[in-house]
Structure formats: structure tokens, C-alpha cells
Short mmCIF file of C-alpha atoms and ligand atoms in Angstrom, two decimals:
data_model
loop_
_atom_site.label_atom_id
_atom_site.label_comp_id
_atom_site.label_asym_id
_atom_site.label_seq_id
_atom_site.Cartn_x
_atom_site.Cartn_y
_atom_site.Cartn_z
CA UNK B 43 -15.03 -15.19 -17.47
CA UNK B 44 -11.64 -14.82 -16.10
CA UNK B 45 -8.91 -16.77 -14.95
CA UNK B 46 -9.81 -18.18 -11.92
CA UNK B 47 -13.34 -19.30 -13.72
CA UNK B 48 -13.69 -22.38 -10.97
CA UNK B 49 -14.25 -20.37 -8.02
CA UNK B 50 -18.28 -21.79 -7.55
CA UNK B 51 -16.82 -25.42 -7.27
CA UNK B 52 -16.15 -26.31 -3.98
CA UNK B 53 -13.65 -29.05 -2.36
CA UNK B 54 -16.26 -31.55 -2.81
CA UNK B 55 -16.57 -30.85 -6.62
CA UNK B 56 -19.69 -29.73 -6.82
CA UNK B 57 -20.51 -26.52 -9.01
CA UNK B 58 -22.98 -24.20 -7.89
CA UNK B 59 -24.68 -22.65 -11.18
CA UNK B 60 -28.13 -21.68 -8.94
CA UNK B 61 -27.68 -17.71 -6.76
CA UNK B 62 -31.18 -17.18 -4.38
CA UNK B 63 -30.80 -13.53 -3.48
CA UNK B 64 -32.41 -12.56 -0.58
CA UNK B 65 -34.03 -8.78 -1.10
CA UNK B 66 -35.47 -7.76 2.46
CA UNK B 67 -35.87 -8.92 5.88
CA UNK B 68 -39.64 -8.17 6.42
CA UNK B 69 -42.55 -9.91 4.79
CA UNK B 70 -46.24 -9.11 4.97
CA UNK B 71 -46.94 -12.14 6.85
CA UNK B 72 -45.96 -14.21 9.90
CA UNK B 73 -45.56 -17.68 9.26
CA UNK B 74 -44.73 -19.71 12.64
CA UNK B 75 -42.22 -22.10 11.26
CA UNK B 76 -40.11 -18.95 9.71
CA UNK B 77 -40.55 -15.75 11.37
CA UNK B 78 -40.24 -16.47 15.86
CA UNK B 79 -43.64 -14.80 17.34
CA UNK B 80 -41.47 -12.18 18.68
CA UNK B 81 -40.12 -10.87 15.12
CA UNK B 82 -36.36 -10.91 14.15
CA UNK B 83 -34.27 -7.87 14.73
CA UNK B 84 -34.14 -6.09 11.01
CA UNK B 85 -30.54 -5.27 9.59
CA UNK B 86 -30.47 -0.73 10.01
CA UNK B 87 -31.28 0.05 5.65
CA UNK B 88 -27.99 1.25 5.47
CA UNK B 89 -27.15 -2.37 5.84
CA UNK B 90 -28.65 -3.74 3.23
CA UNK B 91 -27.90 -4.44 -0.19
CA UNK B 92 -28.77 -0.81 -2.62
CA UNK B 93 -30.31 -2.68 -6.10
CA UNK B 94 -26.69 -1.31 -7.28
CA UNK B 95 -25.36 -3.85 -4.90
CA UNK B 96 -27.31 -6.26 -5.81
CA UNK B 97 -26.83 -5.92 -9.54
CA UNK B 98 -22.88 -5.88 -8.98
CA UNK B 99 -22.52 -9.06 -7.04
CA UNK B 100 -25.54 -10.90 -8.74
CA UNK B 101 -22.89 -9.78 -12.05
CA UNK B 102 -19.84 -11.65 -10.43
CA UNK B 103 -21.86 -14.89 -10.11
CA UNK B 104 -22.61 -15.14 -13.38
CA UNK B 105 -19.67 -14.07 -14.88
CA UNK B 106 -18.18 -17.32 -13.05
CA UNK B 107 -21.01 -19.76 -13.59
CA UNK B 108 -24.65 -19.33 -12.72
CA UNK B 109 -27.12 -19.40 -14.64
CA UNK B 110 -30.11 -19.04 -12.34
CA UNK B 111 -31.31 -16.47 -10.19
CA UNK B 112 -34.28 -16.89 -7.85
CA UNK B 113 -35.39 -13.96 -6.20
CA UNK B 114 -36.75 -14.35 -1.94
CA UNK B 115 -36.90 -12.84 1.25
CA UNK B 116 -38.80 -12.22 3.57
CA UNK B 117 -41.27 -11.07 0.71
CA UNK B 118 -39.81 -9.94 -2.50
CA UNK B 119 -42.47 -8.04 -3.82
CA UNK B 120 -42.94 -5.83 -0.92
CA UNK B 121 -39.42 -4.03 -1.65
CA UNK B 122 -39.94 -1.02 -3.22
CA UNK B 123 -37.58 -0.79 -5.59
CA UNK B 124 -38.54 -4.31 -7.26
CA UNK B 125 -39.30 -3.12 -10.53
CA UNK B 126 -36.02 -1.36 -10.99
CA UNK B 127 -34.35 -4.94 -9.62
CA UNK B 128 -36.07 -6.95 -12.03
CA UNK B 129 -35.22 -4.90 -14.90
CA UNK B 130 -31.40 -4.53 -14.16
CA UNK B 131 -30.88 -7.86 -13.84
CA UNK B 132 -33.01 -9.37 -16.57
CA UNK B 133 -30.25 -7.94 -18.58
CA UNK B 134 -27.73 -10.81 -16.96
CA UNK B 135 -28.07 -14.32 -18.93
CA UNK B 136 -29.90 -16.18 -16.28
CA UNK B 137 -33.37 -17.55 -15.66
CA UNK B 138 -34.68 -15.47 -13.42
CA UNK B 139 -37.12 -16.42 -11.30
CA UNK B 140 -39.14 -15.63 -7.90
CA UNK B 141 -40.23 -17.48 -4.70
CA UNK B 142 -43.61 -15.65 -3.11
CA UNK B 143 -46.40 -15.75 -0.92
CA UNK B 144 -48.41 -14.21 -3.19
CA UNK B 145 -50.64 -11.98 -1.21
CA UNK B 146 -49.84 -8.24 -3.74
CA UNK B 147 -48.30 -10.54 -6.98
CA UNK B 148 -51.37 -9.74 -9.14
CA UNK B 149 -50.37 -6.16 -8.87
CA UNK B 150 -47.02 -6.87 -10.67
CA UNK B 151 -47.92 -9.70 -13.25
CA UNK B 152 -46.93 -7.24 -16.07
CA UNK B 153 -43.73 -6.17 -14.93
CA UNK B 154 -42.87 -10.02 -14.06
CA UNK B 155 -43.51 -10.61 -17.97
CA UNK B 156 -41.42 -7.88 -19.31
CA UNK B 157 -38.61 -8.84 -16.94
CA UNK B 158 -38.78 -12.46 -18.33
CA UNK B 159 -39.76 -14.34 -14.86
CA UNK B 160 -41.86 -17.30 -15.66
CA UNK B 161 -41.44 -19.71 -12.87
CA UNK B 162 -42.96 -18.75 -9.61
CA UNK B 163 -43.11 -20.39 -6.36
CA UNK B 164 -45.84 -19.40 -4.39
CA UNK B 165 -46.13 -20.67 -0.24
CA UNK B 166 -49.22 -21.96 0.73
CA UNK B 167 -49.57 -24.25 3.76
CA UNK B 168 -53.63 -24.79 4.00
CA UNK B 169 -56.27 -25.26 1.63
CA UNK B 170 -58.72 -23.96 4.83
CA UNK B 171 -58.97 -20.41 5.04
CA UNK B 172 -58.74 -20.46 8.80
CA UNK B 173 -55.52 -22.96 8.97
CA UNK B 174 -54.00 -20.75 6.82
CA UNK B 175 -54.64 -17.56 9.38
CA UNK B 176 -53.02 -19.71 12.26
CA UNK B 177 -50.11 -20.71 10.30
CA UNK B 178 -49.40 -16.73 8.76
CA UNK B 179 -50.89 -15.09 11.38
CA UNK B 180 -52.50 -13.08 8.60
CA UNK B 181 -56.10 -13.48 6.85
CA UNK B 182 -54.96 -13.36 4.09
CA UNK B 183 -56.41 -16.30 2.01
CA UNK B 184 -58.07 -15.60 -0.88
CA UNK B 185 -55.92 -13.31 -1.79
CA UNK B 186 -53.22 -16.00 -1.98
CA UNK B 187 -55.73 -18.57 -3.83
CA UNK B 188 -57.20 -16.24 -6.41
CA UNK B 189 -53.85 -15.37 -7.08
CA UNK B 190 -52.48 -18.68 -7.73
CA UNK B 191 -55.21 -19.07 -9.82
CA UNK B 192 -54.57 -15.89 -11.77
CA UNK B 193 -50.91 -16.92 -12.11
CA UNK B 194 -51.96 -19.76 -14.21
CA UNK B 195 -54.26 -18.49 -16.35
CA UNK B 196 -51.81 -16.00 -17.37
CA UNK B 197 -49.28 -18.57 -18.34
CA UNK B 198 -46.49 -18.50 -15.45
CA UNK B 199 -45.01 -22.07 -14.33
CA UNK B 200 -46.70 -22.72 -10.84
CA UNK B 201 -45.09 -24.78 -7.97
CA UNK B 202 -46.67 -24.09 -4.96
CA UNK B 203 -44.61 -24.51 -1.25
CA UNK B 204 -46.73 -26.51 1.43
CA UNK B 205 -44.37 -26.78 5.23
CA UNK B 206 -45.88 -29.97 6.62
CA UNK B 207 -46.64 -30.11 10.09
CA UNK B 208 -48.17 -32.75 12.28
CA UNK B 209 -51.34 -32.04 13.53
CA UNK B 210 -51.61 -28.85 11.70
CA UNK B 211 -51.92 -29.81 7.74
CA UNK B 212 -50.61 -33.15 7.15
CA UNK B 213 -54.28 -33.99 6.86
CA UNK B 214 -54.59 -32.35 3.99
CA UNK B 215 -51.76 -33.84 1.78
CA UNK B 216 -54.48 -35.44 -0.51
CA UNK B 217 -56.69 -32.38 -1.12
CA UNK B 218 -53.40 -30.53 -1.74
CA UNK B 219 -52.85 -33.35 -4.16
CA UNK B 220 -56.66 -33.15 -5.47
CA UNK B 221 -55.45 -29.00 -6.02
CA UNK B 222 -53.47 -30.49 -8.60
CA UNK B 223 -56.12 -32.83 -10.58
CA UNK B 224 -57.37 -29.37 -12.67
CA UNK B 225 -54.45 -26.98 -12.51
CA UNK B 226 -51.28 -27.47 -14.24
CA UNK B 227 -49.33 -26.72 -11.37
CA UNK B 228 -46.61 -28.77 -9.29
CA UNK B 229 -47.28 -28.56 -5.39
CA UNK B 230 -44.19 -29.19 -3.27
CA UNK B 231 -44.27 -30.78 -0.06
CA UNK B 232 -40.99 -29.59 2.65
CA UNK B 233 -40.38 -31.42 5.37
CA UNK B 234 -39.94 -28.64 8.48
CA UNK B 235 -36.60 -27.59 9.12
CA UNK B 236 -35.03 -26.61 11.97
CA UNK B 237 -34.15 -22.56 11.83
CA UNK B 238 -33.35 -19.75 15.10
CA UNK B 239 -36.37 -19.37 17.05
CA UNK B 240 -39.45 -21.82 14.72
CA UNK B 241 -39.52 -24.23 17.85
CA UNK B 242 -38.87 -27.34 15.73
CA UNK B 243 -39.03 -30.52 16.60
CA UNK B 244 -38.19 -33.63 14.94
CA UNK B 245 -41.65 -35.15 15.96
CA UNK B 246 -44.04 -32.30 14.19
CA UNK B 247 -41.97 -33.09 11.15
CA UNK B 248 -44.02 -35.07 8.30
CA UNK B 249 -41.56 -37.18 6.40
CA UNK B 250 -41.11 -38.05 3.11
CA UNK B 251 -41.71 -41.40 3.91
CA UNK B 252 -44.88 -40.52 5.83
CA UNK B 253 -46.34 -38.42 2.65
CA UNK B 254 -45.77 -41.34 0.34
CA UNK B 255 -48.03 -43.88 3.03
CA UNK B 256 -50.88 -40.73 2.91
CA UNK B 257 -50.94 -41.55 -1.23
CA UNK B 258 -50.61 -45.10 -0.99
CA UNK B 259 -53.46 -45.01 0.77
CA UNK B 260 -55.44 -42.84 -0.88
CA UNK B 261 -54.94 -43.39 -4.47
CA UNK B 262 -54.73 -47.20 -6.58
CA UNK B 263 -51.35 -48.14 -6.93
CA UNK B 264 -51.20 -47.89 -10.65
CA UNK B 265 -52.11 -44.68 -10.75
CA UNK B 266 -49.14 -43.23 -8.92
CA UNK B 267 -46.86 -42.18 -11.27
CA UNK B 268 -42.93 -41.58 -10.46
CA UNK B 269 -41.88 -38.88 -12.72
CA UNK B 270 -38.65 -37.71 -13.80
CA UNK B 271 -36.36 -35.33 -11.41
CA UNK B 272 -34.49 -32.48 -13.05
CA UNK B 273 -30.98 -32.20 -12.58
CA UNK B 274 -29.93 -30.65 -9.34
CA UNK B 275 -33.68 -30.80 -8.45
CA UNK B 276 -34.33 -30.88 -4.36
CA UNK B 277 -37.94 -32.86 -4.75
CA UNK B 278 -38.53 -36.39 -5.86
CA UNK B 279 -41.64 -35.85 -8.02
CA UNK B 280 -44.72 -38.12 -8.60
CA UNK B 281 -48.30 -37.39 -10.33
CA UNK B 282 -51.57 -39.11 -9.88
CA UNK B 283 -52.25 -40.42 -13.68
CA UNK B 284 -55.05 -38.11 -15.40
CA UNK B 285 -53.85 -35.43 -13.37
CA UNK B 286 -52.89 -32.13 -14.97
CA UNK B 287 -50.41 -31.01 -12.34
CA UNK B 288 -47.81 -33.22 -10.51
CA UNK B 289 -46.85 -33.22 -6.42
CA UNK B 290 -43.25 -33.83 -5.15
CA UNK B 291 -41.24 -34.03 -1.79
CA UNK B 292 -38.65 -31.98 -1.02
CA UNK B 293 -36.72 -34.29 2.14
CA UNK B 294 -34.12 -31.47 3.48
CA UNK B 295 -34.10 -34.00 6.75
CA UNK B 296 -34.91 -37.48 6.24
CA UNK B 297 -33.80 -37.70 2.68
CA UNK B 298 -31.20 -34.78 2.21
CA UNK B 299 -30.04 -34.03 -1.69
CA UNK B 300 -26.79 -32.79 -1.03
CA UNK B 301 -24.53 -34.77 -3.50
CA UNK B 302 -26.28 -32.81 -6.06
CA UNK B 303 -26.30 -29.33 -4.73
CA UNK B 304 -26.05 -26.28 -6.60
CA UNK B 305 -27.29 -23.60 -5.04
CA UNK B 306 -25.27 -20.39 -3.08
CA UNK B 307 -27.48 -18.15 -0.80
CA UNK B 308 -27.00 -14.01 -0.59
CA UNK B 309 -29.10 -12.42 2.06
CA UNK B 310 -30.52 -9.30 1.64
CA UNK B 311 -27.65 -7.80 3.78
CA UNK B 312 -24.61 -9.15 1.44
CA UNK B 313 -24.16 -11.95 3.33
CA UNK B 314 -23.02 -15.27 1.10
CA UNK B 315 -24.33 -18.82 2.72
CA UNK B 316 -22.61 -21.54 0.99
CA UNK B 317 -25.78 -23.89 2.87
CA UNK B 318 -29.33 -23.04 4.09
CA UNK B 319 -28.28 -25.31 7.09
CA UNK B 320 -24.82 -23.42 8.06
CA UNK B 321 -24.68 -20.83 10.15
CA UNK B 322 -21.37 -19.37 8.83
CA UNK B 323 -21.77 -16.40 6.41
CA UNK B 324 -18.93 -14.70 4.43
CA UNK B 325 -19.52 -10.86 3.89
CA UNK B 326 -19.46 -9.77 0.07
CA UNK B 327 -21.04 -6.24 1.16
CA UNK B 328 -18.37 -4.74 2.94
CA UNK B 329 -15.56 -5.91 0.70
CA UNK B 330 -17.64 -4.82 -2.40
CA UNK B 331 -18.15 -1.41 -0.56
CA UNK B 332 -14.60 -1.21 0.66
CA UNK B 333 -13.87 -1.47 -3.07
CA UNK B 334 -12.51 -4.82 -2.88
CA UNK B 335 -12.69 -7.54 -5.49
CA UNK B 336 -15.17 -10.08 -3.94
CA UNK B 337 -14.30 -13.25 -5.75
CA UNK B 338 -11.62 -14.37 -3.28
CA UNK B 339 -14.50 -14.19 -0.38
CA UNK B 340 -16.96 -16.21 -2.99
CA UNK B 341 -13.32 -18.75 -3.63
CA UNK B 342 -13.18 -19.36 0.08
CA UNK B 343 -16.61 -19.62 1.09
CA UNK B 344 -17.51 -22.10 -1.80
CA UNK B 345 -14.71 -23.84 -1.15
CA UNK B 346 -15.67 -24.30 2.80
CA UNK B 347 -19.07 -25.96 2.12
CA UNK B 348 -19.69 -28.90 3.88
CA UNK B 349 -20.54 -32.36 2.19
CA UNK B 350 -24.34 -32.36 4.12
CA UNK B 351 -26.45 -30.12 5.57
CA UNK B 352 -23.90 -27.54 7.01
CA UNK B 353 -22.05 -30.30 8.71
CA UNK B 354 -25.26 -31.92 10.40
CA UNK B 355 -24.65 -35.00 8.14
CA UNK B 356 -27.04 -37.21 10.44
CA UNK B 357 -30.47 -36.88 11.97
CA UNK B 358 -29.48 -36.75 15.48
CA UNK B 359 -26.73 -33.58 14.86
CA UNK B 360 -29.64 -32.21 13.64
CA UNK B 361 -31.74 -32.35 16.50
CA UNK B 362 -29.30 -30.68 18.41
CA UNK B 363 -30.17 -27.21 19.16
CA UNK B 364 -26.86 -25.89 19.73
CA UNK B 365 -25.71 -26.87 16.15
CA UNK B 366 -28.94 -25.24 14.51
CA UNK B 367 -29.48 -22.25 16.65
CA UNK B 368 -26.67 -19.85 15.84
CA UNK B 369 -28.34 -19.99 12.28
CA UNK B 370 -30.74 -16.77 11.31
CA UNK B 371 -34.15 -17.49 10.78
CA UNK B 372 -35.90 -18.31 7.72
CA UNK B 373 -37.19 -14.99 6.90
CA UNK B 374 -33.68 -13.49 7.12
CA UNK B 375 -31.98 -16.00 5.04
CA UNK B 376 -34.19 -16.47 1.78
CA UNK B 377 -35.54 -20.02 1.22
N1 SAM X 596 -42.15 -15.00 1.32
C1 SAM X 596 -41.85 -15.91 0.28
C2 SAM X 596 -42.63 -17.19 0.46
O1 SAM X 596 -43.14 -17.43 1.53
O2 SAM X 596 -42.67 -17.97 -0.50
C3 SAM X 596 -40.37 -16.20 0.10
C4 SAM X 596 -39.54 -16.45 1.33
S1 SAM X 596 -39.89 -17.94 2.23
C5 SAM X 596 -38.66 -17.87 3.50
C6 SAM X 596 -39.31 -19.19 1.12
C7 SAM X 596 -39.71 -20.60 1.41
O3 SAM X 596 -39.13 -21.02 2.62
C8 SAM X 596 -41.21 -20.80 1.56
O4 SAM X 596 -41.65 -21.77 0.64
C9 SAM X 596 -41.35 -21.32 2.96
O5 SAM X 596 -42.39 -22.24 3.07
C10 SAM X 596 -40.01 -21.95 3.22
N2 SAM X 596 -39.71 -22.10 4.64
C11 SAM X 596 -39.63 -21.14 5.57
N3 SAM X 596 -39.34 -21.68 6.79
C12 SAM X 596 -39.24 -23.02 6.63
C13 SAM X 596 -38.98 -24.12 7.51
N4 SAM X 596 -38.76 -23.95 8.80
N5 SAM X 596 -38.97 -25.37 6.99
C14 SAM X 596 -39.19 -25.55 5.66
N6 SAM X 596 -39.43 -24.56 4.78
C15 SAM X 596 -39.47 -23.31 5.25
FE1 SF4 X 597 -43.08 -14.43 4.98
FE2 SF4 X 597 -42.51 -16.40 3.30
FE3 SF4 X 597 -41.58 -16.44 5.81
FE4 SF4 X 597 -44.13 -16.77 5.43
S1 SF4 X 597 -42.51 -18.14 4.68
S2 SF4 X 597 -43.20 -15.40 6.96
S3 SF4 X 597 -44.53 -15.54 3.68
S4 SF4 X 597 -41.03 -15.01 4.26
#
């Protein structure tokens, strides 16, 4: 590590250990809340990050302090070169790890196994086969359920993403929960966050507080269980006792977790977020292909972060859509 081995702590001392790398724009499905009906203008190739690239700067992080590496998109396994992207950088010390819908994974369970990748987050927003069509725009399923299923039996840790929405699936909080009662798997609640062009509004959100009333109601009291958080975690976790899997909340907007943050964003065009929420970016790319050394653009974009939620430290900043709306979308920055 060299001398100036503190630039992934910003001003308000936080260290940021956790990289999410971003490796392509486009996904094979649609998903309302991240991708606006009328698709998001696609960075030209020559703009985006070569798997050279992406080794280089993924090797700078590290060498200054993190440890994890979760792969995203748009839909990481659609990139063709993923196999050569796992490998190079499964030779970094990190946990590496991927965030998926999971429509094609089945086709690359081995190489996920030789690369080391255990932990895989898979998004699925309906149990209902046509809910899950409206939300993705795709019918794609059983493709995603068998393959959830598959990912388990072949040993990977499972926490599956469900967006809540109001009078879309927020009915179906306790079957998700029920999901869990066989399967050793975690599934994640997200509150629905604001992002260019998803048409969010504070009143289709389903709060954290809301969830929690759902399994109050549903289940004895008793058998609630509050379980331990890991560090730096972004979910409050709970199980239903008996239960092989858990269920947690993950309150971006009603209950942000930004004391604890560790996590730095690259999108698949070398772009460095120092917050999912801010719509600044510093550009690594062009000073890593302008043969530049990129930590002092890491230093100073670290060192910018703001103490909550890109500056929108309160609910009704955040329903202001001049503050959110110069952000990208989802899709382009890697959740
Ligand atoms: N295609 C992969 C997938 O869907 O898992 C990886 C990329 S996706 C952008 C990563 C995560 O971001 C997903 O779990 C998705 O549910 C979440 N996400 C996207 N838009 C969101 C929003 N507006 N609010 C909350 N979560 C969102
Ligand atoms: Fe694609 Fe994932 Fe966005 Fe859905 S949430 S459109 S699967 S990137």
C-alpha cells in the first residue's frame, strides 16, 4: 500500500473497504422502478470500461483498502467478456461477489465457482408470474425462480432483492417471507428510491415501518426474531423462528444507514460515485487512459462525500425532484 494509504476515508471518517463495479449499461429486462419506459441513452463501447480497465482500477482500490467487490449493472452476466472479468480479478484479495436478476445465471454456475463468488443477490419483485411480467416487462419468471432454486442447491449464499411498491407487491411481503420458511436464503426488502426517470413518489413507497406492521400482523409476536446486523450492513434483519432463511429491510429513505457506510460506486463507464444518491461523478477512465495516476481523483472524491444520502439528509430534500433528477438511472449506476 503506499504512502498516502488513507485515501478511501473521507472527511467524515468513514472508510470505504466495499467497490460495486458497474459492468454494462443494458440488462435483459425492464424493470419500471430502474430502467424509464423510454430506455436510457447507452455510453458509445468505446466509452466503457475494457476488462483491462476494469482490472487496473478495481487493483488501485484494493491496494488502498477494499476488500469487497460486488459485481452489477444493468445485468452482469450478459457482458460478454464475464468470464475473462471474473477470472482476472479473482486473483485480487477480495470477496468477490455478484448482484443478478438471474434470468441466464444457471449457464455460468461453474465459472462462478472457480472464480470464488459465493454470495449472490438475485432481484425478484413478485412471487406471481404475471406481477413479475408488469414489473420487468419481461416473462421471464420461471426462469428467475428455478434458478434461485438451483443457486441453493448448489451451495451459493442467497439474498434475494424485492423493490416494494404500493399497490403492486406490498401484498405479498408475507408469502415472500413464507419463501423463506424452506430455503436457506435471506430475502431483502428496499424501500423505492428515487432515480432519473422511475416516476417515484414518496406515497408508492412501502416503509420500513410499514413492513414491520405486515409481520406483526401476520406472525405471533414471539416468533419474530431480531437477528444480528453485520457490520456496515444496509438491512436490519429479522427471521420468523423455525424458519430456515431470514428477511430484512433495507430503509435507504425512511431509515437511511449512512453513519456506517462503506461502499464506493464505479459505473461501467469509469465513473466513481462516492453515493448511490449523488449525482456528482469523478472520472477515473480518462485520467487512467490519459496515463494519469488515479488516486488523487479517488482522494478528492472520497473525501467530498456527503454525511447522508448525497446531501438529501431529510425526507422532504428528497422529494424534491430537482435534487434527485440530475442523477442517472438505476440501470446506469449499479445498485
Ligand atoms: N440486474 C441486476 C439485478 O437486477 O439484480 C443488477 C443491477 S440492479 C440495478 C441492482 C439492484 O438495484 C436490484 O436489486 C434492484 O432491485 C435495485 N434497484 C433498482 N432500482 C431501484 C429503485 N428505484 N429503488 C430501490 N432499488 C432499486
Ligand atoms: Fe435490469 Fe436489474 Fe434494473 Fe431490473 S433492476 S432493469 S434486472 S438492472
Amino acid at each position: 500500500m503506499i504512502e498516502n494509504s488513507k485515501i478511501l476515508q473521507d472527511s467524515h471518517g468513514r472508510d470505504h473497504t466495499y467497490l460495486r463495479i458497474s459492468l454494462i449499461e443494458r440488462c435483459n429486462l425492464r424493470c419500471t422502478y430502474c430502467m424509464p419506459e423510454e430506455g436510457v441513452k447507452l455510453s458509445p463501447k468505446s466509452h466503457l470500461m475494457t476488462y483491462e480497465e476494469i482490472f487496473e482500477i478495481a487493483k488501485t482500490f484494493v491496494n488502498h483498502g477494499v476488500t469487497k467487490i460486488r459485481l452489477t449493472g444493468g445485468e452482469p452476466l450478459i457482458r460478454k467478456d464475464i468470464p475473462v472479468i471474473l477470472e482476472k480479478l479473482a486473483t485480487l484479495p477480495v470477496e468477490l461477489s455478484i448482484t443478478s436478476n438471474a434470468v441466464i445465471i444457471d449457464k455460468f454456475i461453474p465459472v462462478l465457482k472457480a472464480h470464488g463468488v459465493n454470495k449472490i443477490n438475485v432481484s425478484l419483485d413478485s412471487l406471481d408470474a404475471e406481477k413479475f411480467k408488469h414489473i420487468t416487462r419481461r416473462h421471464e419468471f420461471e426462469k428467475v425462480y428455478k434458478n434461485i432454486l438451483l443457486l441453493v442447491k448448489e451451495g451459493f449464499t442467497v439474498k434475494v432483492n424485492a423493490v416494494l411498491m404500493k399497490g403492486f407487491n406490498a401484498n405479498e411481503i408475507i408469502d415472500f417471507i413464507n419463501f423463506t420458511k424452506d430455503l436457506p436464503i435471506v430475502v431483502r426488502f428496499i424501500e423505492f428510491m428515487p432515480f432519473d426517470g422511475n416516476k417515484w413518489d414518496m406515497s408508492k413507497l412501502v416503509s420500513y415501518a410499514e413492513v414491520m406492521t405486515y409481520v406483526h400482523n401476520a406472525f405471533a409476536e414471539d416468533n419474530i426474531e431480531r437477528i444480528q446486523d453485520a457490520p456496515n450492513d444496509t438491512s436490519k434483519n429479522y427471521k420468523i423462528t423455525g424458519y430456515k432463511g431470514s428477511f430484512a429491510i433495507i430503509s435507504s429513505v425512511t431509515n437511511p444507514f449512512c453513519d456506517s457506510c462503506n461502499r464506493l460506486r464505479l459505473t461501467a463507464n469509469g465513473q466513481l460515485k462516492n453515493c448511490l444518491f449523488s449525482s456528482g461523478e469523478s472520472d477515473l477512465l480518462s485520467a487512467l487512459r490519459a496515463g494519469k495516476p488515479i488516486e488523487p481523483v479517488i482522494k478528492k472524491a472520497v473525501e467530498a462525500k456527503f454525511k447522508v444520502r448525497g446531501g438529501m439528509d431529510t425526507l422532504k430534500k428528497l422529494q424534491e425532484p430537482k435534487l434527485h433528477s440530475n442523477n442517472r438511472s438505476m440501470i446506469t449506476i449499479g445498485g
